[in-house]
Coordinates of C-alpha atoms in Angstrom, one line a residue:
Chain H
X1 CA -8.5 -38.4 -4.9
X2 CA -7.0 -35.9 -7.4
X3 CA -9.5 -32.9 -8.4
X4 CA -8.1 -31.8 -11.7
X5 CA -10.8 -28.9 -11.6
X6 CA -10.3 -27.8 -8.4
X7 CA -6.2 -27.8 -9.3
X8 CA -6.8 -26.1 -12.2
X9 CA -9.0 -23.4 -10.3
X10 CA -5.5 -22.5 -7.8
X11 CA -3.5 -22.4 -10.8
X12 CA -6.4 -19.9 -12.1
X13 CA -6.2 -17.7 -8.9
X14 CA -2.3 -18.1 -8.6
X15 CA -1.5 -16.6 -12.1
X16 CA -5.0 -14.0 -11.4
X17 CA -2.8 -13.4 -8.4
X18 CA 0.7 -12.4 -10.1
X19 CA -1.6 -10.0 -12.5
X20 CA -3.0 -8.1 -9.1
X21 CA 0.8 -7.7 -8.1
X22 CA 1.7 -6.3 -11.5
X23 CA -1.2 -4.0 -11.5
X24 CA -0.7 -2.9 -8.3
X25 CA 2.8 -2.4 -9.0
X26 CA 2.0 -0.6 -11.8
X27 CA 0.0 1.9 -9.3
X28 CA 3.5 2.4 -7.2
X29 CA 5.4 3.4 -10.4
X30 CA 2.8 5.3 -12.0
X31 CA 2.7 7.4 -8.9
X32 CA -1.3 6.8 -9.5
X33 CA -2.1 5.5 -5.9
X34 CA -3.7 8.6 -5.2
X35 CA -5.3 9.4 -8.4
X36 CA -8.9 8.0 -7.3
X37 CA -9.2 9.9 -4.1
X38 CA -12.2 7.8 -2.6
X39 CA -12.6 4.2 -1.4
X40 CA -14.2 1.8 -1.5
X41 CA -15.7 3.5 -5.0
X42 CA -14.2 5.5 -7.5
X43 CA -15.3 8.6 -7.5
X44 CA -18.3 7.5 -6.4
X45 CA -18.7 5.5 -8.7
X46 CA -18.6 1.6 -9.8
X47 CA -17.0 2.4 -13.1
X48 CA -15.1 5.6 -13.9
X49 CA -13.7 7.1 -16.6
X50 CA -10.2 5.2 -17.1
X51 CA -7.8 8.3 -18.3
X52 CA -4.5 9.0 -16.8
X53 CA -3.7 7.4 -13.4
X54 CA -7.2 6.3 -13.0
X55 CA -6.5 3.6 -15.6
X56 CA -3.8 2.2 -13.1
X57 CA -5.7 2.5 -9.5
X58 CA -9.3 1.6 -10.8
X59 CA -7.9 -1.1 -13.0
X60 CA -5.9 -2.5 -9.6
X61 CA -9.4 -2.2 -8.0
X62 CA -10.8 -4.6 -10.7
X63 CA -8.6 -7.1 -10.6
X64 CA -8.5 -6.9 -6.7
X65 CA -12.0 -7.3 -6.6
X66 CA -11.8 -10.7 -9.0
X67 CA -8.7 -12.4 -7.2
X68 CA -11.2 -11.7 -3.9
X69 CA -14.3 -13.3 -5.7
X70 CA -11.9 -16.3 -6.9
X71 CA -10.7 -16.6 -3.5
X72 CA -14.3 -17.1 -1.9
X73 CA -14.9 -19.5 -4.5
X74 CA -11.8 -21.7 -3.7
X75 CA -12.6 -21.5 0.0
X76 CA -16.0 -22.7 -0.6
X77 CA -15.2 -24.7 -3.1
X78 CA -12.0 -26.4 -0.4
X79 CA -14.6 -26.5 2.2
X80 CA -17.1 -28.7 0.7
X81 CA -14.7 -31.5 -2.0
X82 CA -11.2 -31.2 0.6
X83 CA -11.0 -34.0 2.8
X84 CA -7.9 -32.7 4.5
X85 CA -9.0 -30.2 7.3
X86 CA -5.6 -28.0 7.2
X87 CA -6.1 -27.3 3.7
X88 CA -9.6 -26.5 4.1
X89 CA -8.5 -23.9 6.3
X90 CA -5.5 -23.0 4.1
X91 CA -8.2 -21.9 2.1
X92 CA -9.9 -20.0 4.5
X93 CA -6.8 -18.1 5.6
X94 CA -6.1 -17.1 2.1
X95 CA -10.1 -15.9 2.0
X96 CA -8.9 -13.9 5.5
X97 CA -5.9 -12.8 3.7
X98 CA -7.4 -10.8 0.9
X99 CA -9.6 -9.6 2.4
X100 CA -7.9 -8.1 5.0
X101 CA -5.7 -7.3 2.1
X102 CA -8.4 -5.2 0.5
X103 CA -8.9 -3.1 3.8
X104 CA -5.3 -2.3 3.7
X105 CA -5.4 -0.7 0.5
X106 CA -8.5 1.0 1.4
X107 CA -6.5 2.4 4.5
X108 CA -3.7 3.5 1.9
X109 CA -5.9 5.4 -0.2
X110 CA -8.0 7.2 2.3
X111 CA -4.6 7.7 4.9
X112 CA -2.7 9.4 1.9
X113 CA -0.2 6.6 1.6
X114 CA 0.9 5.9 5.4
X115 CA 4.4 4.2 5.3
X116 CA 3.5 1.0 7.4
X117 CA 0.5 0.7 5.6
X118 CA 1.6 0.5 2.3
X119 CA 4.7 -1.5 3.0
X120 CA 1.9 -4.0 4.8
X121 CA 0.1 -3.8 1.7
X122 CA 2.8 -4.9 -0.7
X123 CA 4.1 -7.4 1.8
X124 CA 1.0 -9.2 2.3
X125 CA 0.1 -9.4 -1.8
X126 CA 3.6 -11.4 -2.0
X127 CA 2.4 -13.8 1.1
X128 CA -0.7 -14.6 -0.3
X129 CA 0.8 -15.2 -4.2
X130 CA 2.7 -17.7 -2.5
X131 CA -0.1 -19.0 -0.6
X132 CA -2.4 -19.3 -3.9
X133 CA 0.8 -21.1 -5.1
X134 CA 0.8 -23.1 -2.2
X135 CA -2.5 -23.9 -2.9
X136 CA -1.8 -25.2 -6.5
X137 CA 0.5 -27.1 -5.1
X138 CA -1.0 -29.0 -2.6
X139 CA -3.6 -29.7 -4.9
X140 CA -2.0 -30.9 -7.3
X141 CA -1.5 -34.8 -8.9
X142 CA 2.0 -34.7 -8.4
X143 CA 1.4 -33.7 -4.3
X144 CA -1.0 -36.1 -4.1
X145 CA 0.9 -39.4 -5.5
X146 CA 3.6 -38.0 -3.5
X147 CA 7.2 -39.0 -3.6
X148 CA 10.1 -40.7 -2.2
X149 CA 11.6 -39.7 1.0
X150 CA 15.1 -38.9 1.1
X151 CA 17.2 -38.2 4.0
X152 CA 18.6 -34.7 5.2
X153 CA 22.5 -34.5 4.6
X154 CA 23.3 -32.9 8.0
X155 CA 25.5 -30.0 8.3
X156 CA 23.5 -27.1 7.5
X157 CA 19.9 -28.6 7.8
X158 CA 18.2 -28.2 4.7
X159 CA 14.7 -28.0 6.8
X160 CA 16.1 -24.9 8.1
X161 CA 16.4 -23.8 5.2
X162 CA 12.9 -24.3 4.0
X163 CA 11.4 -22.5 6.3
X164 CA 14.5 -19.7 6.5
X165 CA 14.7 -18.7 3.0
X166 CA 11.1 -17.7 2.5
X167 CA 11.3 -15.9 5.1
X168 CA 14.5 -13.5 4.1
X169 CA 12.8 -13.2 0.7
X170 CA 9.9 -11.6 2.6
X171 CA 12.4 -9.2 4.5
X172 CA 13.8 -8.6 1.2
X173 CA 10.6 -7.7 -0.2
X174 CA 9.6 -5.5 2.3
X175 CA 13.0 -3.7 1.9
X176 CA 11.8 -3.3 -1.5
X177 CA 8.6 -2.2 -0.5
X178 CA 10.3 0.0 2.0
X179 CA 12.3 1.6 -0.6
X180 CA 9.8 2.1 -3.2
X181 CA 7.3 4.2 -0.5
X182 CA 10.6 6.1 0.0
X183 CA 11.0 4.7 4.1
X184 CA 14.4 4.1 3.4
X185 CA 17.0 3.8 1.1
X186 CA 18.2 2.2 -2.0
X187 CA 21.2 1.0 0.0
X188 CA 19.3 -1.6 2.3
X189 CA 17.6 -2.8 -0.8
X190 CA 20.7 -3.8 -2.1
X191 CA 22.3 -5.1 1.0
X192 CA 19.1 -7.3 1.3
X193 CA 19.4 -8.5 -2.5
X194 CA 23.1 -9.8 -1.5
X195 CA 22.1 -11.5 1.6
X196 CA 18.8 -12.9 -0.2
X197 CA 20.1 -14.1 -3.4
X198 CA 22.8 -15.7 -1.4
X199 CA 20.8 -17.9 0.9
X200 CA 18.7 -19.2 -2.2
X201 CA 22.1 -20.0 -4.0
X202 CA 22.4 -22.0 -1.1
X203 CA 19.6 -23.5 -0.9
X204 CA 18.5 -24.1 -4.0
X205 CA 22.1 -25.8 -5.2
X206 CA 22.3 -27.6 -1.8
X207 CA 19.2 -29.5 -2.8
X208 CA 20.7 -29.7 -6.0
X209 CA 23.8 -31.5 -5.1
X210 CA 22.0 -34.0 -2.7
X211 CA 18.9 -34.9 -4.8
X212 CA 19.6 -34.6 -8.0
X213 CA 17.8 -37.3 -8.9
X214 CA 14.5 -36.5 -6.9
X215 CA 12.6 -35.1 -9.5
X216 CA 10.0 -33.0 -7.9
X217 CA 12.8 -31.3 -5.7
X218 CA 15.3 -30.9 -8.5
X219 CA 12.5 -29.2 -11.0
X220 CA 11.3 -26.6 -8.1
X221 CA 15.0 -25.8 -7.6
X222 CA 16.2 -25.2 -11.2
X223 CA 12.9 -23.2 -10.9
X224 CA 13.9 -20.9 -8.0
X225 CA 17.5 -20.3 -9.6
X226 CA 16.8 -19.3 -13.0
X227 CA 13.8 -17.2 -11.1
X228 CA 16.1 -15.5 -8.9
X229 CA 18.8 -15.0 -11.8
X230 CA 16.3 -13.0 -13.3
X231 CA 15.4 -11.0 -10.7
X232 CA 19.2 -10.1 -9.9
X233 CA 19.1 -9.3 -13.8
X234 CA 15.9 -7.2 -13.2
X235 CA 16.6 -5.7 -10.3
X236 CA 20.1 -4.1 -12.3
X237 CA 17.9 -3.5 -14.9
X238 CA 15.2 -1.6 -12.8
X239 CA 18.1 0.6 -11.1
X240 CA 20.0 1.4 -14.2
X241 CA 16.5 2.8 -15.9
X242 CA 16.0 4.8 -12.9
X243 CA 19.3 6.4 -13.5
X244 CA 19.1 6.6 -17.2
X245 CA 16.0 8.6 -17.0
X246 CA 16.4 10.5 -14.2
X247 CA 16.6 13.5 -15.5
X248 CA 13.5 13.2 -17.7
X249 CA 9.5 13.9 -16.9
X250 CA 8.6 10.9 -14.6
X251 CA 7.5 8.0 -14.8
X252 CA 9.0 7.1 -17.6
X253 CA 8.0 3.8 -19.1
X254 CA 11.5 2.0 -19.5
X255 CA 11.7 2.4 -15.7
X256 CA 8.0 1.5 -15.0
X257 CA 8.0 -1.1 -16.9
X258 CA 11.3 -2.7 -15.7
X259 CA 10.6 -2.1 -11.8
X260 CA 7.0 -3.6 -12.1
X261 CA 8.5 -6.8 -13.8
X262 CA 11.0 -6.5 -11.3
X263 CA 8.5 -6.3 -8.4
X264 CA 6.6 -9.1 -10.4
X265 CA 9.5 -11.5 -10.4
X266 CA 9.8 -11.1 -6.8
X267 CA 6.7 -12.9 -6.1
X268 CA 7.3 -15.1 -8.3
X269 CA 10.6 -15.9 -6.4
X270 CA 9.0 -15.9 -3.3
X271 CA 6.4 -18.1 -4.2
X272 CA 8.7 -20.8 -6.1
X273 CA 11.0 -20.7 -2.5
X274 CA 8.3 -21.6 -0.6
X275 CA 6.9 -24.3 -3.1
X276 CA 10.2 -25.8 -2.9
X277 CA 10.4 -25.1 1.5
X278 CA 7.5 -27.4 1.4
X279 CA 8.7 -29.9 -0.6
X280 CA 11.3 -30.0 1.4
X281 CA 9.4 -30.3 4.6
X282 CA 7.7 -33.1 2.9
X283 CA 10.4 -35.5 1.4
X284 CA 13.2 -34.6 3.1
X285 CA 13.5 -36.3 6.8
X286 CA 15.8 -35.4 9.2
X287 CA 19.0 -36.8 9.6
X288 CA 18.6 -40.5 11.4
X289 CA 21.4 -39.0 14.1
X290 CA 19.6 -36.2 15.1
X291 CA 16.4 -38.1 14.8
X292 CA 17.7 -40.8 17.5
X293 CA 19.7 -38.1 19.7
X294 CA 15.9 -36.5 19.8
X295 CA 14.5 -39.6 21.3
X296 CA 17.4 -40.0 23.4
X297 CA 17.1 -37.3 25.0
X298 CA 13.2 -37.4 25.1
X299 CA 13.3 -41.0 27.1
Chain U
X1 CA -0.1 13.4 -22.1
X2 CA -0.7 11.9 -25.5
X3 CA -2.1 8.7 -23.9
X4 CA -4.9 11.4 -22.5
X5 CA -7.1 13.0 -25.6
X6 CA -9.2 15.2 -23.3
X7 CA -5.4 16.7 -22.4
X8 CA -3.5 16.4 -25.6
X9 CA -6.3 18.0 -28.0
X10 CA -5.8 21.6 -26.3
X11 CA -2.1 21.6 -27.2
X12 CA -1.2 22.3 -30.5
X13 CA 2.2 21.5 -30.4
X14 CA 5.3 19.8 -28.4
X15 CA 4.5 20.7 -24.2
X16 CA 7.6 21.2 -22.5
X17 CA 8.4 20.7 -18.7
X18 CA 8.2 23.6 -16.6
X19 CA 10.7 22.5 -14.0
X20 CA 13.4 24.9 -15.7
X21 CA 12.2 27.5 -17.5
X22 CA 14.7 30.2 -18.9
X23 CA 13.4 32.9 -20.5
X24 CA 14.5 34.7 -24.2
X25 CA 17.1 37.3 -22.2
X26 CA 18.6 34.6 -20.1
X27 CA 16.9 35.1 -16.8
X28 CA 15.2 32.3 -15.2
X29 CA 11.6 32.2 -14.4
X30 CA 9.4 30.4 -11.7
X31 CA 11.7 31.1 -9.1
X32 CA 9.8 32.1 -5.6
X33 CA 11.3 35.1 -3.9
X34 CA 10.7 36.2 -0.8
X35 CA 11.9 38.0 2.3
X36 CA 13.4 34.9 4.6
X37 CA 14.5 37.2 7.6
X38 CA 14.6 40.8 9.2
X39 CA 11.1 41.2 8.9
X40 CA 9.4 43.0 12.3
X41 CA 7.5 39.9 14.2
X42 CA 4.0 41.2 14.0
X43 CA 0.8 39.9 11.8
X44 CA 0.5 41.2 8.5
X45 CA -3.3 41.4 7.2
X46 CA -3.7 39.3 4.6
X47 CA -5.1 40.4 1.3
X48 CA -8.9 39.6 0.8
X49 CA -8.5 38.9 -3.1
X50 CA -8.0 35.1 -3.2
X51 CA -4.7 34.1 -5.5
X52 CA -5.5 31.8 -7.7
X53 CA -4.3 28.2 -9.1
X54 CA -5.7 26.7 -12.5
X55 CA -5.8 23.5 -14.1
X56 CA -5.6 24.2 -18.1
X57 CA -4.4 22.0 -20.4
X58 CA -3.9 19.4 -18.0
X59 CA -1.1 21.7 -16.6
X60 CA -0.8 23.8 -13.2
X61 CA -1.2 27.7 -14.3
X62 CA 1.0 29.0 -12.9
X63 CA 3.9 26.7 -12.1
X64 CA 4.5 28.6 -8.9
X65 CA 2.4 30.7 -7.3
X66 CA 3.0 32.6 -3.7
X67 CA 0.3 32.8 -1.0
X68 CA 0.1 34.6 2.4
X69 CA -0.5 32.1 5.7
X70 CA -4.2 31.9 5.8
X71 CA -4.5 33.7 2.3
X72 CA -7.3 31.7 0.5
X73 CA -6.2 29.7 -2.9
X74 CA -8.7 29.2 -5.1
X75 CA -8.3 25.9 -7.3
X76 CA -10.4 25.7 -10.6
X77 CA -10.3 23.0 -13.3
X78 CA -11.1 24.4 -16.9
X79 CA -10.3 20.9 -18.3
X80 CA -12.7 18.6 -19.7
X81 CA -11.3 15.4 -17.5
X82 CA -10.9 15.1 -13.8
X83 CA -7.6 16.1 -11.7
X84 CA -7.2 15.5 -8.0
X85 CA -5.4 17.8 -6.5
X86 CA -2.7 16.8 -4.0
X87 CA -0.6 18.7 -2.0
X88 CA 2.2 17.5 -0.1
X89 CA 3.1 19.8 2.5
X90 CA 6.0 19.4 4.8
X91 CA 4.6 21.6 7.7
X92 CA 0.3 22.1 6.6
X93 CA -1.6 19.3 6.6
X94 CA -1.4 16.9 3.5
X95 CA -4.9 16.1 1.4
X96 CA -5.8 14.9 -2.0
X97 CA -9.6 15.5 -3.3
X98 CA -10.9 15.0 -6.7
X99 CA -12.0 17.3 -9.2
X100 CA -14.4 17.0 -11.9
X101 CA -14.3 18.5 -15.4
X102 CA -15.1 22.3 -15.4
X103 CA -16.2 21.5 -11.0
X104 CA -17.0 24.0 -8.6
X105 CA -13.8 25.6 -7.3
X106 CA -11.8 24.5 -4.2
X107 CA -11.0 26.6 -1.5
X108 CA -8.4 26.2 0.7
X109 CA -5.6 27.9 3.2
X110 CA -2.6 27.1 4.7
X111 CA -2.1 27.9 8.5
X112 CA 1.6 27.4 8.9
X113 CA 4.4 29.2 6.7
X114 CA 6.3 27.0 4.3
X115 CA 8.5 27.5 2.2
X116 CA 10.7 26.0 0.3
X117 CA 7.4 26.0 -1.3
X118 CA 4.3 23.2 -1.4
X119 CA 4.7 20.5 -4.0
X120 CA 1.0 20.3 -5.4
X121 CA 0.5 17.7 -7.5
X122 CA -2.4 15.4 -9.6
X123 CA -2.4 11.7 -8.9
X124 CA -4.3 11.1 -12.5
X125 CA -1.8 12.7 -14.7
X126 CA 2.0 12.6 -13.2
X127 CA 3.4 15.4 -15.2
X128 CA 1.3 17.6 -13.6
X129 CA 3.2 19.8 -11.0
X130 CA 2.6 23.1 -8.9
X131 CA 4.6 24.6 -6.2
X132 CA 2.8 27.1 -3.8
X133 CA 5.3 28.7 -1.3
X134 CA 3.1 30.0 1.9
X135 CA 5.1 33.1 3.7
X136 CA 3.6 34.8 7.0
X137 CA 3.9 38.4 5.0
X138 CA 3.1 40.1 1.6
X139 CA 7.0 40.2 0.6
X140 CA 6.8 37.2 -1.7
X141 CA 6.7 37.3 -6.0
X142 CA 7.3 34.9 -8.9
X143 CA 10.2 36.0 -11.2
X144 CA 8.2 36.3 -14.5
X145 CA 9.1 36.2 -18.6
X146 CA 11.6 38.7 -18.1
X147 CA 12.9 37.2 -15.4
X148 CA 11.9 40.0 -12.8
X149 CA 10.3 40.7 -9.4
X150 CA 9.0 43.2 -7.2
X151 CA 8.4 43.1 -3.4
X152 CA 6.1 46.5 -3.0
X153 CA 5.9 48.7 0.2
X154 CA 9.1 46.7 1.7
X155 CA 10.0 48.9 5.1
X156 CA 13.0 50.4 5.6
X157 CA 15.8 47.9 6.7
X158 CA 18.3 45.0 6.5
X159 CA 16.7 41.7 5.1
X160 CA 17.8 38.4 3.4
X161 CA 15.9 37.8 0.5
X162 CA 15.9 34.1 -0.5
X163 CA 15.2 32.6 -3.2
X164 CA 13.8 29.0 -4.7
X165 CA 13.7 27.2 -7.7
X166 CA 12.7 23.5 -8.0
X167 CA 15.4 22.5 -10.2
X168 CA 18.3 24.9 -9.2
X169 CA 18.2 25.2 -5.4
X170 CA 17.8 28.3 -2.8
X171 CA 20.3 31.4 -3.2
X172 CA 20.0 34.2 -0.3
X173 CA 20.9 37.9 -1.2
X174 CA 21.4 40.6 1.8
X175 CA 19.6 43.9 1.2
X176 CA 19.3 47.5 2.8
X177 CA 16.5 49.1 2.5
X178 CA 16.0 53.0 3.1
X179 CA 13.2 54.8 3.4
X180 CA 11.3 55.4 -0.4
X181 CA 13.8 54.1 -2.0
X182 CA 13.5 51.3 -4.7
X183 CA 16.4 48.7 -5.1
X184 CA 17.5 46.7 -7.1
X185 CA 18.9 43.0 -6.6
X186 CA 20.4 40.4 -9.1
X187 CA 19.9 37.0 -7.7
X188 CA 21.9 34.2 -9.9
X189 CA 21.3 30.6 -10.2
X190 CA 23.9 28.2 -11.4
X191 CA 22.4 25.5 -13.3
X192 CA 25.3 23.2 -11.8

């Protein structure tokens, strides 16, 4: 039975979610991960004075520190009211997630900014935006009433896809991770964006053409391509401030500003490509061929 | 820095970036200057009398300082806000510690020579910047408001001096050096 509360809790943590990933993007580009020296306190302290970078880090801390209390309280709140056992522990990963989440920035802060460590970090916040979005998904009233099956087209399987395209949104995401803790450069970023945006073109307009008329597919896929136009748009955007201001005192707002809404945007793609993987997984069966050339060769 | 009272109410005016400073007669200041090569190989005693780095004005004083290897910097923080103070060495080991308004002084040293010089910077407020070259002898200076240094008590020989500049790059100048005498070199930049 549908739990409007409880879906309106995810929704709660998922957009409580995409505020973390701005604030903590806002750390990167206000070079201000370093600016509270200490962890798990600042400056020994539960509250310290907010001026300059400590504003950014501390404030990340906050929020961090919410989304984890939220979390806990949608685990809990799974475990007791969900009667399906996978997404009680969907929740439970996502508690594990955080957390472990937390420890990684910790590591970050009191390492000096290790590489691996703070690519990990920025990769793992997109995962678990999309698995708070996930979440709200799954319990939703739409999920829950479900709707129609429709069979896969063949060719390229779109189930493949489903499960393929989140995936090279996370390597593109860690590219831009990579790039922004200066591991590599711009180039792969780029190279990434081309190969990225073109596999949800694909994917998005393939499910377009063939089910056009299944609504919950056809809304999650408009979704992920106005999404992902905007983050080609921001991603331009977030270079072209770079250059414009390179030559002045950084950071400079125009470019903070557009590369957090840029890194923002990302999750936000990520996220709606994996709402509309599972959807996919969901309502689209395989082809009947390959289904009976399976049992064929099973018996 | 406006964004920051406890920084913006000791400047009266406009604050300038100190990444390319050129003085009234044209010369350039901030620029490290040091002898790179030709030097004996032997240790150098290195001076008791700490150099030392400030925070003032939410600004590094001075932009660019020299020490010797194992010379001791003394940090300070006249400010009425915290800094942290981060270093990021290339060859001496990397660290970032807070410090609170008007706090004790920090003591450190560098055990391994590097220059072009360390980029020190503050996490809290991003303008801030401070380069500290580290040399394994006492031929090092800071060209100053007219543009000038001096390398005292060089012995007599052939050396490169090199020298750095954040914004404008490394230029190397061959010198001879006789016995008591005092020489002169003109190093130029090119802001291109």
């Amino acid at each position: 039975m549908w739990n409007p509360w409880l879906n309106r809790y995810a929704y709660l943590l998922a957009i409580a979610t995409l505020l973390l990933v701005v604030a903590g993007a806002s750390v990167t580009s206000n070079e201000a991960g370093l600016s509270v020296p200490d962890w798990p306190l600042s400056y020994g302290k539960l509250m310290p004075e907010m001026t300059g970078g400590i504003f950014y880090e501390h404030g990340h801390r906050m929020i961090a520190t919410t989304v984890g209390f939220l979390s806990i309280f949608l685990a809990v709140w799974l475990w007791r009211v969900e009667s399906r056992g996978w997404l009680k522990k969907l929740g439970l990963a996502a508690l594990g997630a955080v957390i472990f989440q937390g420890l990684l920035g910790g590591l970050t802060v009191l390492y000096l900014l290790p590489k691996p460590v703070s690519i990990s970090h920025a990769c793992l916040a997109q995962v678990f935006f999309s698995c708070t979005m996930a979440i709200a998904l799954f319990t939703s009233k739409g999920w829950l009433h479900g709707a129609p099956e429709v069979e896969d087209s063949g060719g390229i399987s779109l189930r493949s896809l489903a499960v393929g395209t989140p995936v090279v949104l996370l390597g593109q995401l860690a590219l831009g991770a990579g790039y922004r803790h200066k591991a590599i450069g711009l180039i792969w970023h780029i190279l990434g964006a081309v190969i990225a945006t073109g596999v949800v073109l694909f994917f998005a307009v393939s499910v377009l053409s063939y089910f056009q008329s299944h609504r919950p597919l056809r809304r999650t896929a408009v979704a992920l391509l106005s999404i992902t136009f905007a983050q080609v748009f921001l991603g331009v955007g977030a270079y072209m401030s770079r250059i414009a201001t390179l030559e002045a005192p950084q950071p400079m707002p125009l470019m903070v500003w557009f590369t957090v809404i840029h890194v923002a945007v990302g999750a936000l793609t990520m996220g709606t490509a994996v709402l509309l993987g599972i959807q996919v997984l969901r309502y689209v069966r395989r082809p009947r061929l390959e289904v009976e050339a399976r049992q064929m060769a099973t018996t | 820095m406006d964004a920051t009272p406890a920084c913006a109410k000791q400047h009266k005016g406009p604050i300038y970036s100190e990444d390319a400073v050129i003085n009234a007669n044209g010369t350039l200041k901030n620029a490290f200057v040091y002898i790179k090569s030709g030097l004996a190989k032997r240790d150098y005693p290195v001076p008791p009398a700490p150099v030392k780095l400030d925070q003032k004005g939410c600004i590094y004083v001075p932009h660019v300082v020299g020490v010797m290897v194992n010379q001791t910097l003394e940090i300070s923080n006249s400010d009425d806000t915290n800094h942290n103070i981060h270093p990021m060495p290339k060859e001496n080991r990397e660290w970032n510690e807070s410090q609170p308004p008007k706090g004790d002084v920090k003591v450190k040293t560098f055990p391994k020579e590097e220059v072009p010089p360390i980029l020190f910077k503050c996490n809290v407020h991003p303008w801030m910047r401070a380069w500290v070259g580290v040399v394994s002898h006492p031929y090092f200076a800071v060209s100053g408001e007219e543009g000038t240094f001096t390398l005292k008590d060089v012995p007599p020989g052939e050396y490169m001096v090199g020298a750095w500049h954040e914004r404008f790059g490394v230029k190397e100048v061959k010198v001879k050096v006789e016995a008591k005498q005092s020489l002169t070199a003109d190093i130029t930049f090119s802001a291109n």
